[in-house]
mmCIF file of C-alpha atoms in Angstrom:
data_model
loop_
_atom_site.group_PDB
_atom_site.id
_atom_site.type_symbol
_atom_site.label_atom_id
_atom_site.label_comp_id
_atom_site.label_asym_id
_atom_site.label_seq_id
_atom_site.Cartn_x
_atom_site.Cartn_y
_atom_site.Cartn_z
ATOM 1 C CA MET A 1 64.801 86.851 107.470
ATOM 2 C CA THR A 2 63.629 90.318 106.470
ATOM 3 C CA ALA A 3 65.875 93.152 105.377
ATOM 4 C CA THR A 4 66.826 95.513 108.175
ATOM 5 C CA THR A 5 68.833 98.686 107.875
ATOM 6 C CA ALA A 6 71.437 99.653 110.437
ATOM 7 C CA SER A 7 71.581 103.422 110.750
ATOM 8 C CA SER A 8 74.767 105.274 111.590
ATOM 9 C CA SER A 9 73.391 106.133 115.012
ATOM 10 C CA SER A 10 72.647 102.478 115.884
ATOM 11 C CA SER A 11 76.337 101.580 116.057
ATOM 12 C CA LYS A 12 77.324 104.617 118.123
ATOM 13 C CA GLY A 13 77.479 103.990 121.846
ATOM 14 C CA ALA A 14 75.281 100.874 121.642
ATOM 15 C CA SER A 15 75.286 98.850 124.872
ATOM 16 C CA SER A 16 74.674 95.216 125.684
ATOM 17 C CA ASP A 17 72.450 94.029 128.501
ATOM 18 C CA ASP A 18 75.343 94.062 130.997
ATOM 19 C CA GLY A 19 76.040 97.766 130.367
ATOM 20 C CA HIS A 20 79.152 97.308 128.249
ATOM 21 C CA GLU A 21 79.415 98.704 124.757
ATOM 22 C CA ARG A 22 78.185 96.182 122.205
ATOM 23 C CA PRO A 23 80.771 95.086 119.625
ATOM 24 C CA LEU A 24 80.184 96.381 116.118
ATOM 25 C CA GLY A 25 78.740 93.651 113.871
ATOM 26 C CA ILE A 26 80.843 93.269 110.696
ATOM 27 C CA GLY A 27 79.880 91.425 107.522
ATOM 28 C CA PHE A 28 82.343 90.538 104.764
ATOM 29 C CA VAL A 29 81.672 90.276 101.039
ATOM 30 C CA GLY A 30 84.365 88.160 99.409
ATOM 31 C CA ALA A 31 86.731 85.569 100.876
ATOM 32 C CA GLY A 32 89.691 85.516 98.512
ATOM 33 C CA MET A 33 93.279 85.655 99.741
ATOM 34 C CA VAL A 34 93.318 89.429 100.245
ATOM 35 C CA GLY A 35 89.859 89.355 101.796
ATOM 36 C CA GLN A 36 90.957 86.778 104.348
ATOM 37 C CA LEU A 37 94.459 87.974 105.197
ATOM 38 C CA ALA A 38 94.161 91.738 104.898
ATOM 39 C CA HIS A 39 90.633 92.170 106.203
ATOM 40 C CA ILE A 40 88.837 89.275 107.930
ATOM 41 C CA ALA A 41 91.907 88.224 109.961
ATOM 42 C CA ASN A 42 92.488 91.791 111.165
ATOM 43 C CA PHE A 43 88.899 92.616 112.088
ATOM 44 C CA ALA A 44 88.690 89.296 113.952
ATOM 45 C CA LEU A 45 91.413 90.556 116.336
ATOM 46 C CA ILE A 46 89.690 93.818 117.267
ATOM 47 C CA PRO A 47 87.846 93.413 120.598
ATOM 48 C CA VAL A 48 85.223 96.095 119.907
ATOM 49 C CA CYS A 49 83.909 94.493 116.742
ATOM 50 C CA ARG A 50 82.541 91.058 115.895
ATOM 51 C CA PRO A 51 82.623 89.309 112.502
ATOM 52 C CA VAL A 52 79.074 88.009 112.213
ATOM 53 C CA ALA A 53 78.541 87.162 108.533
ATOM 54 C CA LEU A 54 80.312 86.304 105.297
ATOM 55 C CA ALA A 55 78.981 86.373 101.724
ATOM 56 C CA GLU A 56 80.874 84.302 99.160
ATOM 57 C CA LEU A 57 79.678 83.057 95.761
ATOM 58 C CA ARG A 58 81.894 79.957 96.016
ATOM 59 C CA PRO A 59 80.170 77.769 98.636
ATOM 60 C CA ARG A 60 83.100 75.529 99.604
ATOM 61 C CA LEU A 61 85.455 78.482 99.942
ATOM 62 C CA GLY A 62 82.874 80.385 101.944
ATOM 63 C CA GLY A 63 82.349 77.479 104.304
ATOM 64 C CA GLN A 64 86.050 76.951 104.894
ATOM 65 C CA ALA A 65 86.708 80.660 105.476
ATOM 66 C CA ARG A 66 83.728 80.883 107.830
ATOM 67 C CA ASP A 67 85.070 77.985 109.890
ATOM 68 C CA ARG A 68 88.655 79.234 109.914
ATOM 69 C CA PHE A 69 87.760 82.681 111.247
ATOM 70 C CA GLY A 70 84.815 81.681 113.419
ATOM 71 C CA ILE A 71 82.212 83.685 111.520
ATOM 72 C CA ALA A 72 78.686 82.879 112.618
ATOM 73 C CA ARG A 73 76.787 82.902 109.329
ATOM 74 C CA LEU A 74 77.516 82.268 105.644
ATOM 75 C CA TYR A 75 75.380 83.739 102.861
ATOM 76 C CA PRO A 76 75.380 82.898 99.144
ATOM 77 C CA ASP A 77 75.615 86.557 98.087
ATOM 78 C CA HIS A 78 75.785 90.096 99.444
ATOM 79 C CA ARG A 79 72.067 90.727 99.042
ATOM 80 C CA ALA A 80 71.279 87.910 101.464
ATOM 81 C CA LEU A 81 73.939 89.187 103.871
ATOM 82 C CA LEU A 82 72.351 92.641 103.876
ATOM 83 C CA THR A 83 69.137 91.173 105.335
ATOM 84 C CA ASP A 84 71.023 90.164 108.487
ATOM 85 C CA PRO A 85 70.070 92.613 111.271
ATOM 86 C CA GLU A 86 73.361 92.025 113.108
ATOM 87 C CA VAL A 87 75.414 93.318 110.176
ATOM 88 C CA GLU A 88 76.008 96.987 110.900
ATOM 89 C CA ALA A 89 79.057 97.489 108.686
ATOM 90 C CA VAL A 90 80.279 95.716 105.553
ATOM 91 C CA VAL A 91 83.804 95.128 104.207
ATOM 92 C CA VAL A 92 83.722 94.607 100.426
ATOM 93 C CA VAL A 93 86.597 92.737 98.755
ATOM 94 C CA THR A 94 85.311 91.386 95.478
ATOM 95 C CA ARG A 95 86.055 91.567 91.767
ATOM 96 C CA ARG A 96 86.804 95.160 90.912
ATOM 97 C CA PRO A 97 84.027 95.594 88.290
ATOM 98 C CA ALA A 98 81.527 94.296 90.863
ATOM 99 C CA THR A 99 82.662 96.539 93.710
ATOM 100 C CA GLY A 100 80.511 99.547 92.818
ATOM 101 C CA GLY A 101 77.235 97.641 92.688
ATOM 102 C CA VAL A 102 77.876 95.785 95.934
ATOM 103 C CA VAL A 103 78.903 98.983 97.740
ATOM 104 C CA LEU A 104 75.856 100.839 96.442
ATOM 105 C CA ASP A 105 73.527 98.100 97.698
ATOM 106 C CA ALA A 106 75.209 98.153 101.126
ATOM 107 C CA LEU A 107 75.086 101.937 101.434
ATOM 108 C CA GLU A 108 71.460 102.079 100.393
ATOM 109 C CA ALA A 109 70.713 99.391 102.979
ATOM 110 C CA GLY A 110 72.100 101.736 105.630
ATOM 111 C CA ARG A 111 75.324 99.857 106.286
ATOM 112 C CA HIS A 112 78.677 101.481 106.912
ATOM 113 C CA VAL A 113 81.160 100.381 104.248
ATOM 114 C CA LEU A 114 84.874 99.815 103.834
ATOM 115 C CA SER A 115 85.631 98.696 100.281
ATOM 116 C CA GLU A 116 88.850 97.814 98.553
ATOM 117 C CA LYS A 117 90.232 100.312 96.095
ATOM 118 C CA PRO A 118 89.428 101.536 93.518
ATOM 119 C CA MET A 119 86.041 102.656 94.757
ATOM 120 C CA ALA A 120 84.703 102.577 91.179
ATOM 121 C CA HIS A 121 85.949 102.906 87.595
ATOM 122 C CA SER A 122 84.898 106.468 86.833
ATOM 123 C CA LEU A 123 84.229 109.733 88.586
ATOM 124 C CA ALA A 124 80.542 109.472 87.702
ATOM 125 C CA GLN A 125 80.272 106.017 89.285
ATOM 126 C CA ALA A 126 82.150 107.165 92.371
ATOM 127 C CA ALA A 127 79.843 110.146 92.771
ATOM 128 C CA ARG A 128 76.834 107.785 92.906
ATOM 129 C CA LEU A 129 78.374 105.983 95.855
ATOM 130 C CA VAL A 130 79.264 109.151 97.740
ATOM 131 C CA ASP A 131 75.751 110.482 97.169
ATOM 132 C CA ALA A 132 74.270 107.262 98.599
ATOM 133 C CA ALA A 133 76.476 107.534 101.702
ATOM 134 C CA ARG A 134 75.385 111.138 102.213
ATOM 135 C CA ARG A 135 71.712 110.266 101.857
ATOM 136 C CA THR A 136 71.830 107.380 104.317
ATOM 137 C CA GLY A 137 74.199 109.079 106.772
ATOM 138 C CA VAL A 138 76.660 106.196 107.029
ATOM 139 C CA ARG A 139 80.454 106.051 107.122
ATOM 140 C CA TYR A 140 82.031 105.135 103.774
ATOM 141 C CA ALA A 141 85.772 104.390 103.605
ATOM 142 C CA VAL A 142 87.999 103.238 100.738
ATOM 143 C CA GLY A 143 90.841 100.802 101.391
ATOM 144 C CA PHE A 144 93.874 103.043 101.022
ATOM 145 C CA MET A 145 95.676 101.259 103.827
ATOM 146 C CA LYS A 146 98.900 103.182 103.116
ATOM 147 C CA ARG A 147 97.220 106.231 104.630
ATOM 148 C CA HIS A 148 97.148 104.286 107.920
ATOM 149 C CA ASP A 149 100.749 103.085 107.727
ATOM 150 C CA ALA A 150 102.601 104.305 110.844
ATOM 151 C CA GLY A 151 105.714 105.016 108.794
ATOM 152 C CA TYR A 152 103.801 107.099 106.286
ATOM 153 C CA GLN A 153 102.054 109.024 109.049
ATOM 154 C CA ARG A 154 105.429 109.884 110.618
ATOM 155 C CA PHE A 155 106.730 110.845 107.150
ATOM 156 C CA LYS A 156 103.728 113.118 106.618
ATOM 157 C CA ALA A 157 104.322 114.779 110.008
ATOM 158 C CA LEU A 158 107.980 115.378 109.126
ATOM 159 C CA TYR A 159 107.029 116.804 105.714
ATOM 160 C CA ASP A 160 104.480 119.175 107.224
ATOM 161 C CA GLY A 161 106.904 120.169 109.971
ATOM 162 C CA PHE A 162 109.701 121.036 107.551
ATOM 163 C CA LEU A 163 107.292 123.107 105.451
ATOM 164 C CA ALA A 164 106.173 125.026 108.533
ATOM 165 C CA SER A 165 109.638 125.608 109.962
ATOM 166 C CA GLY A 166 111.485 126.268 106.707
ATOM 167 C CA GLU A 167 114.393 124.317 108.181
ATOM 168 C CA LEU A 168 115.122 122.525 104.891
ATOM 169 C CA GLY A 169 113.992 125.345 102.637
ATOM 170 C CA ARG A 170 111.278 125.007 100.059
ATOM 171 C CA VAL A 171 110.277 121.826 98.231
ATOM 172 C CA VAL A 172 112.096 121.540 94.902
ATOM 173 C CA PHE A 173 110.776 118.265 93.515
ATOM 174 C CA LEU A 174 108.477 115.384 94.473
ATOM 175 C CA ARG A 175 108.712 111.890 93.073
ATOM 176 C CA GLY A 176 106.366 108.966 93.626
ATOM 177 C CA TYR A 177 107.120 105.549 92.214
ATOM 178 C CA CYS A 178 105.601 102.087 92.105
ATOM 179 C CA HIS A 179 107.421 99.253 90.351
ATOM 180 C CA GLY A 180 105.599 96.317 91.898
ATOM 181 C CA GLY A 181 107.173 93.106 93.086
ATOM 182 C CA ALA A 182 106.314 90.296 95.498
ATOM 183 C CA PHE A 183 103.329 91.722 97.367
ATOM 184 C CA ALA A 184 102.219 88.512 99.144
ATOM 185 C CA CYS A 185 105.504 87.587 100.914
ATOM 186 C CA ASN A 186 104.677 83.856 100.981
ATOM 187 C CA ALA A 187 101.641 84.668 103.098
ATOM 188 C CA GLU A 188 100.036 81.862 105.080
ATOM 189 C CA GLY A 189 96.918 81.524 107.179
ATOM 190 C CA PHE A 190 94.230 81.508 104.502
ATOM 191 C CA VAL A 191 92.183 78.844 102.706
ATOM 192 C CA MET A 192 91.408 78.477 99.013
ATOM 193 C CA THR A 193 89.521 76.004 96.827
ATOM 194 C CA ASP A 194 89.588 75.129 93.139
ATOM 195 C CA GLU A 195 86.049 76.435 92.594
ATOM 196 C CA GLN A 196 85.453 78.674 89.619
ATOM 197 C CA ARG A 197 84.073 82.079 90.498
ATOM 198 C CA PRO A 198 80.467 81.979 89.260
ATOM 199 C CA ASP A 199 78.477 84.760 87.712
ATOM 200 C CA GLY A 200 75.834 86.419 89.822
ATOM 201 C CA LEU A 201 77.109 89.916 90.525
ATOM 202 C CA GLU A 202 76.177 93.075 88.684
ATOM 203 C CA VAL A 203 79.262 94.559 87.055
ATOM 204 C CA TRP A 204 79.705 98.216 86.225
ATOM 205 C CA PRO A 205 81.587 99.521 83.166
ATOM 206 C CA GLU A 206 85.351 99.422 83.711
ATOM 207 C CA ALA A 207 86.036 102.929 82.408
ATOM 208 C CA PRO A 208 84.335 106.315 81.921
ATOM 209 C CA ASP A 209 82.072 106.481 78.890
ATOM 210 C CA TRP A 210 84.308 108.990 77.084
ATOM 211 C CA LEU A 211 87.288 106.607 76.961
ATOM 212 C CA PRO A 212 87.822 104.850 73.588
ATOM 213 C CA PRO A 213 86.845 101.153 73.865
ATOM 214 C CA ALA A 214 90.336 100.001 72.829
ATOM 215 C CA LEU A 215 91.765 101.614 75.986
ATOM 216 C CA VAL A 216 89.259 100.285 78.529
ATOM 217 C CA ARG A 217 91.189 97.210 79.630
ATOM 218 C CA ASP A 218 94.437 99.140 79.979
ATOM 219 C CA TYR A 219 92.744 101.952 81.904
ATOM 220 C CA ALA A 220 91.130 99.496 84.346
ATOM 221 C CA TRP A 221 94.475 97.811 85.049
ATOM 222 C CA PHE A 222 96.206 101.169 85.560
ATOM 223 C CA LEU A 223 93.483 102.391 87.908
ATOM 224 C CA ASN A 224 93.521 99.234 90.013
ATOM 225 C CA VAL A 225 97.307 99.151 90.439
ATOM 226 C CA PHE A 226 98.272 102.815 90.739
ATOM 227 C CA VAL A 227 95.351 104.579 92.423
ATOM 228 C CA HIS A 228 97.168 103.930 95.741
ATOM 229 C CA ASP A 229 100.049 106.144 94.616
ATOM 230 C CA VAL A 230 97.805 108.885 93.307
ATOM 231 C CA ASN A 231 95.948 108.931 96.616
ATOM 232 C CA ILE A 232 99.051 109.021 98.811
ATOM 233 C CA LEU A 233 100.788 111.815 96.857
ATOM 234 C CA ARG A 234 97.647 113.927 96.896
ATOM 235 C CA HIS A 235 97.249 113.379 100.637
ATOM 236 C CA LEU A 236 100.904 114.170 101.355
ATOM 237 C CA VAL A 237 100.803 117.536 99.597
ATOM 238 C CA GLY A 238 97.246 118.314 100.661
ATOM 239 C CA ARG A 239 95.865 119.104 97.230
ATOM 240 C CA SER A 240 95.585 117.815 93.666
ATOM 241 C CA PRO A 241 98.225 118.830 91.121
ATOM 242 C CA GLU A 242 97.960 120.050 87.565
ATOM 243 C CA VAL A 243 98.793 117.225 85.152
ATOM 244 C CA THR A 244 101.469 118.579 82.812
ATOM 245 C CA PHE A 245 102.050 115.413 80.773
ATOM 246 C CA ALA A 246 101.124 111.733 80.735
ATOM 247 C CA ASP A 247 102.949 109.077 78.733
ATOM 248 C CA PHE A 248 101.080 105.780 78.632
ATOM 249 C CA ARG A 249 102.369 104.601 75.259
ATOM 250 C CA HIS A 250 104.026 101.482 76.603
ATOM 251 C CA ALA A 251 102.137 98.653 78.271
ATOM 252 C CA ASN A 252 104.549 98.646 81.207
ATOM 253 C CA GLY A 253 106.412 101.797 82.189
ATOM 254 C CA ARG A 254 104.201 104.853 82.637
ATOM 255 C CA VAL A 255 105.147 108.406 83.530
ATOM 256 C CA VAL A 256 102.975 111.330 84.655
ATOM 257 C CA GLY A 257 104.254 114.864 85.261
ATOM 258 C CA PHE A 258 102.742 117.203 87.847
ATOM 259 C CA ASP A 259 102.820 120.868 88.763
ATOM 260 C CA TRP A 260 102.005 121.108 92.453
ATOM 261 C CA GLY A 261 101.985 124.891 92.469
ATOM 262 C CA GLY A 262 105.482 125.979 93.466
ATOM 263 C CA PHE A 263 107.304 122.787 92.556
ATOM 264 C CA SER A 264 107.219 120.016 89.969
ATOM 265 C CA GLY A 265 106.797 116.307 90.427
ATOM 266 C CA ILE A 266 106.585 112.973 88.708
ATOM 267 C CA LEU A 267 104.974 109.584 89.207
ATOM 268 C CA ASP A 268 106.668 106.681 87.452
ATOM 269 C CA MET A 269 104.969 103.315 87.304
ATOM 270 C CA ALA A 270 105.767 99.788 86.173
ATOM 271 C CA GLU A 271 104.981 96.243 87.263
ATOM 272 C CA ILE A 272 108.112 94.109 87.561
ATOM 273 C CA PRO A 273 108.424 90.723 89.374
ATOM 274 C CA PHE A 274 110.995 91.872 91.925
ATOM 275 C CA ALA A 275 111.646 89.500 94.820
ATOM 276 C CA ASP A 276 111.101 92.545 97.063
ATOM 277 C CA TRP A 277 108.626 95.411 96.700
ATOM 278 C CA GLU A 278 109.509 98.744 95.048
ATOM 279 C CA GLU A 279 107.206 101.626 95.987
ATOM 280 C CA GLY A 280 107.814 104.931 97.688
ATOM 281 C CA ILE A 281 108.088 108.705 97.775
ATOM 282 C CA GLU A 282 111.078 111.048 97.552
ATOM 283 C CA VAL A 283 110.873 114.745 98.443
ATOM 284 C CA LEU A 284 113.746 117.054 97.532
ATOM 285 C CA PHE A 285 114.030 120.225 99.602
ATOM 286 C CA GLU A 286 116.550 122.997 99.000
ATOM 287 C CA ARG A 287 118.622 121.713 101.912
ATOM 288 C CA GLY A 288 117.687 118.088 102.302
ATOM 289 C CA ARG A 289 115.975 114.954 101.093
ATOM 290 C CA LEU A 290 113.132 112.988 102.679
ATOM 291 C CA ARG A 291 112.504 109.423 101.481
ATOM 292 C CA LEU A 292 109.828 106.846 102.224
ATOM 293 C CA ARG A 293 109.776 103.226 101.105
ATOM 294 C CA PHE A 294 106.622 101.167 101.526
ATOM 295 C CA PRO A 295 106.780 97.498 102.532
ATOM 296 C CA PRO A 296 105.085 94.743 100.495
ATOM 297 C CA PRO A 297 101.341 95.067 101.204
ATOM 298 C CA LEU A 298 100.919 91.678 102.897
ATOM 299 C CA LEU A 299 104.108 91.837 104.977
ATOM 300 C CA ARG A 300 102.753 91.828 108.510
ATOM 301 C CA ASN A 301 103.896 94.292 111.162
ATOM 302 C CA VAL A 302 106.462 96.148 109.078
ATOM 303 C CA PRO A 303 105.733 99.866 108.529
ATOM 304 C CA ALA A 304 107.121 102.080 105.797
ATOM 305 C CA ARG A 305 110.760 103.114 106.287
ATOM 306 C CA ILE A 306 111.935 106.738 106.407
ATOM 307 C CA GLU A 307 115.272 108.273 105.515
ATOM 308 C CA LEU A 308 116.201 111.920 106.145
ATOM 309 C CA GLU A 309 119.339 113.424 104.657
ATOM 310 C CA ARG A 310 120.424 117.035 105.161
ATOM 311 C CA THR A 311 122.750 118.789 102.733
ATOM 312 C CA GLY A 312 126.165 119.611 104.149
ATOM 313 C CA GLU A 313 126.172 116.494 106.304
ATOM 314 C CA ALA A 314 127.927 114.044 104.010
ATOM 315 C CA GLY A 315 127.054 110.475 104.812
ATOM 316 C CA ALA A 316 124.682 111.419 107.632
ATOM 317 C CA VAL A 317 121.338 109.755 106.993
ATOM 318 C CA ALA A 318 118.788 109.628 109.795
ATOM 319 C CA ARG A 319 116.245 106.807 109.907
ATOM 320 C CA PRO A 320 113.482 107.846 112.308
ATOM 321 C CA ALA A 321 112.214 104.858 114.266
ATOM 322 C CA VAL A 322 108.613 103.757 113.760
ATOM 323 C CA PRO A 323 106.960 101.085 115.963
ATOM 324 C CA TRP A 324 106.212 97.724 114.372
ATOM 325 C CA SER A 325 102.683 97.674 112.991
ATOM 326 C CA TRP A 326 100.709 96.652 109.920
ATOM 327 C CA ALA A 327 98.832 99.169 107.791
ATOM 328 C CA PHE A 328 95.917 96.771 107.189
ATOM 329 C CA ARG A 329 95.421 96.214 110.912
ATOM 330 C CA ARG A 330 95.550 99.955 111.601
ATOM 331 C CA GLN A 331 93.054 100.531 108.772
ATOM 332 C CA ALA A 332 90.616 98.047 110.317
ATOM 333 C CA GLU A 333 90.987 99.650 113.746
ATOM 334 C CA ALA A 334 90.431 103.115 112.269
ATOM 335 C CA PHE A 335 87.282 102.008 110.424
ATOM 336 C CA VAL A 336 85.748 100.527 113.559
ATOM 337 C CA ALA A 337 86.662 103.639 115.560
ATOM 338 C CA ASP A 338 85.197 105.931 112.894
ATOM 339 C CA VAL A 339 81.923 104.025 112.795
ATOM 340 C CA ARG A 340 81.609 103.842 116.580
ATOM 341 C CA GLY A 341 82.621 107.486 116.974
ATOM 342 C CA GLY A 342 80.513 108.820 114.100
ATOM 343 C CA ARG A 343 83.601 110.310 112.426
ATOM 344 C CA GLU A 344 84.359 110.788 108.742
ATOM 345 C CA PRO A 345 87.070 108.289 107.711
ATOM 346 C CA ALA A 346 90.445 109.738 106.746
ATOM 347 C CA ALA A 347 90.323 107.851 103.430
ATOM 348 C CA SER A 348 86.645 108.443 102.796
ATOM 349 C CA GLY A 349 84.750 107.877 99.594
ATOM 350 C CA GLU A 350 84.167 111.603 99.352
ATOM 351 C CA ASP A 351 87.889 112.307 99.643
ATOM 352 C CA SER A 352 88.682 109.713 96.968
ATOM 353 C CA LEU A 353 86.523 111.505 94.405
ATOM 354 C CA ALA A 354 89.617 113.643 93.845
ATOM 355 C CA ASP A 355 91.619 110.495 92.969
ATOM 356 C CA MET A 356 89.081 109.470 90.355
ATOM 357 C CA ASP A 357 89.059 112.973 88.900
ATOM 358 C CA LEU A 358 92.867 113.092 88.775
ATOM 359 C CA ILE A 359 93.197 109.716 87.066
ATOM 360 C CA GLU A 360 90.621 110.654 84.444
ATOM 361 C CA THR A 361 92.559 113.887 83.893
ATOM 362 C CA MET A 362 95.751 111.857 83.332
ATOM 363 C CA TRP A 363 94.083 109.748 80.669
ATOM 364 C CA ARG A 364 92.542 112.763 78.952
ATOM 365 C CA LYS A 365 95.994 114.351 78.878
ATOM 366 C CA ALA A 366 97.576 111.177 77.447
ATOM 367 C CA ILE A 367 94.921 111.020 74.726
ATOM 368 C CA ALA A 368 95.366 114.702 73.881
ATOM 369 C CA LEU A 369 99.130 114.206 73.552
ATOM 370 C CA GLY A 370 98.815 110.987 71.537
ATOM 371 C CA ASN A 371 100.504 109.077 74.355
ATOM 372 C CA THR A 372 98.145 106.128 74.717
ATOM 373 C CA PRO A 373 98.966 102.423 74.345
ATOM 374 C CA ALA A 374 99.019 101.038 70.819
ATOM 375 C CA ALA A 375 97.309 97.866 72.046
ATOM 376 C CA ASN A 376 95.735 96.467 75.170
ATOM 377 C CA ARG A 377 98.009 95.051 77.848
ATOM 378 C CA ASP A 378 98.525 91.309 77.506
#
């Protein structure tokens, strides 16, 4: 089989022999638990796309996942998958240090890409990927599924509406938090084997080259866990903040201060084994409070929950209703629609460059203030 590129125009309005639009051919790189449950299972339910190929370095796992989800072809690695002419778009869910290289190969092969977050481990790496997407004219999305959560989208509409109307006054303070917990919710419906993950993928450095080597492991963990929260706060407000302080001295329990231009904010972060999941946003207005709490990531069909409290109405808390839905399913549907419609994804690689820049700024600030960890995280 020879390598064939699928241009962005080839998946737009393509028709089959009977005159109906041809389903978008999707290939998957990686078949771990998250790859299967959050991505393959959701794309398999979308009528206008078709899972046609899977690349997995562990052959038994790959074979079992292929059979479970009815995927036509299994490849030993992503390079072999990219020679498949039916693969028009690729979903990348692999080891984080390997993500950048796999995504770059897919973009340069002319495939549309949705990759798990973080898109890379430095702003410079991320810029390489965005440049490749621009050159090849394909859609490139990053897996910030919270942006597609129906509860968050309603929350964002309420926030924007209150700013426009002035009904609750100005924003006084913004808090984001992520304390971790049980993200998998006893998930079922996937297969696993006892195979060791073999070598065979190019890995990129796990931190920018200016970061002291002793901080690399801690930085990579921080980026992987908390880039979701950086992305969602930046999207909510519509811009990046000034970083006023960053305290990363302790291995678990981080705090970053922001100036959003007109109001202050904070992001506090930890990773605690709660039985539930603790992550959300709180906006304080002069005359009210708007709260959002995210569900555990793998909890199916439960959107983020909203609470609205107005000052002067003691005990009156409104909880706007949001239809049952799952952020990962909505993300998959949005990616397929963006590719087929030739639209820029809402959580695009280009947009996420600002996340990478902001996280590097946090770490520079922590270093400048002497607020870095004394030792790597265990």
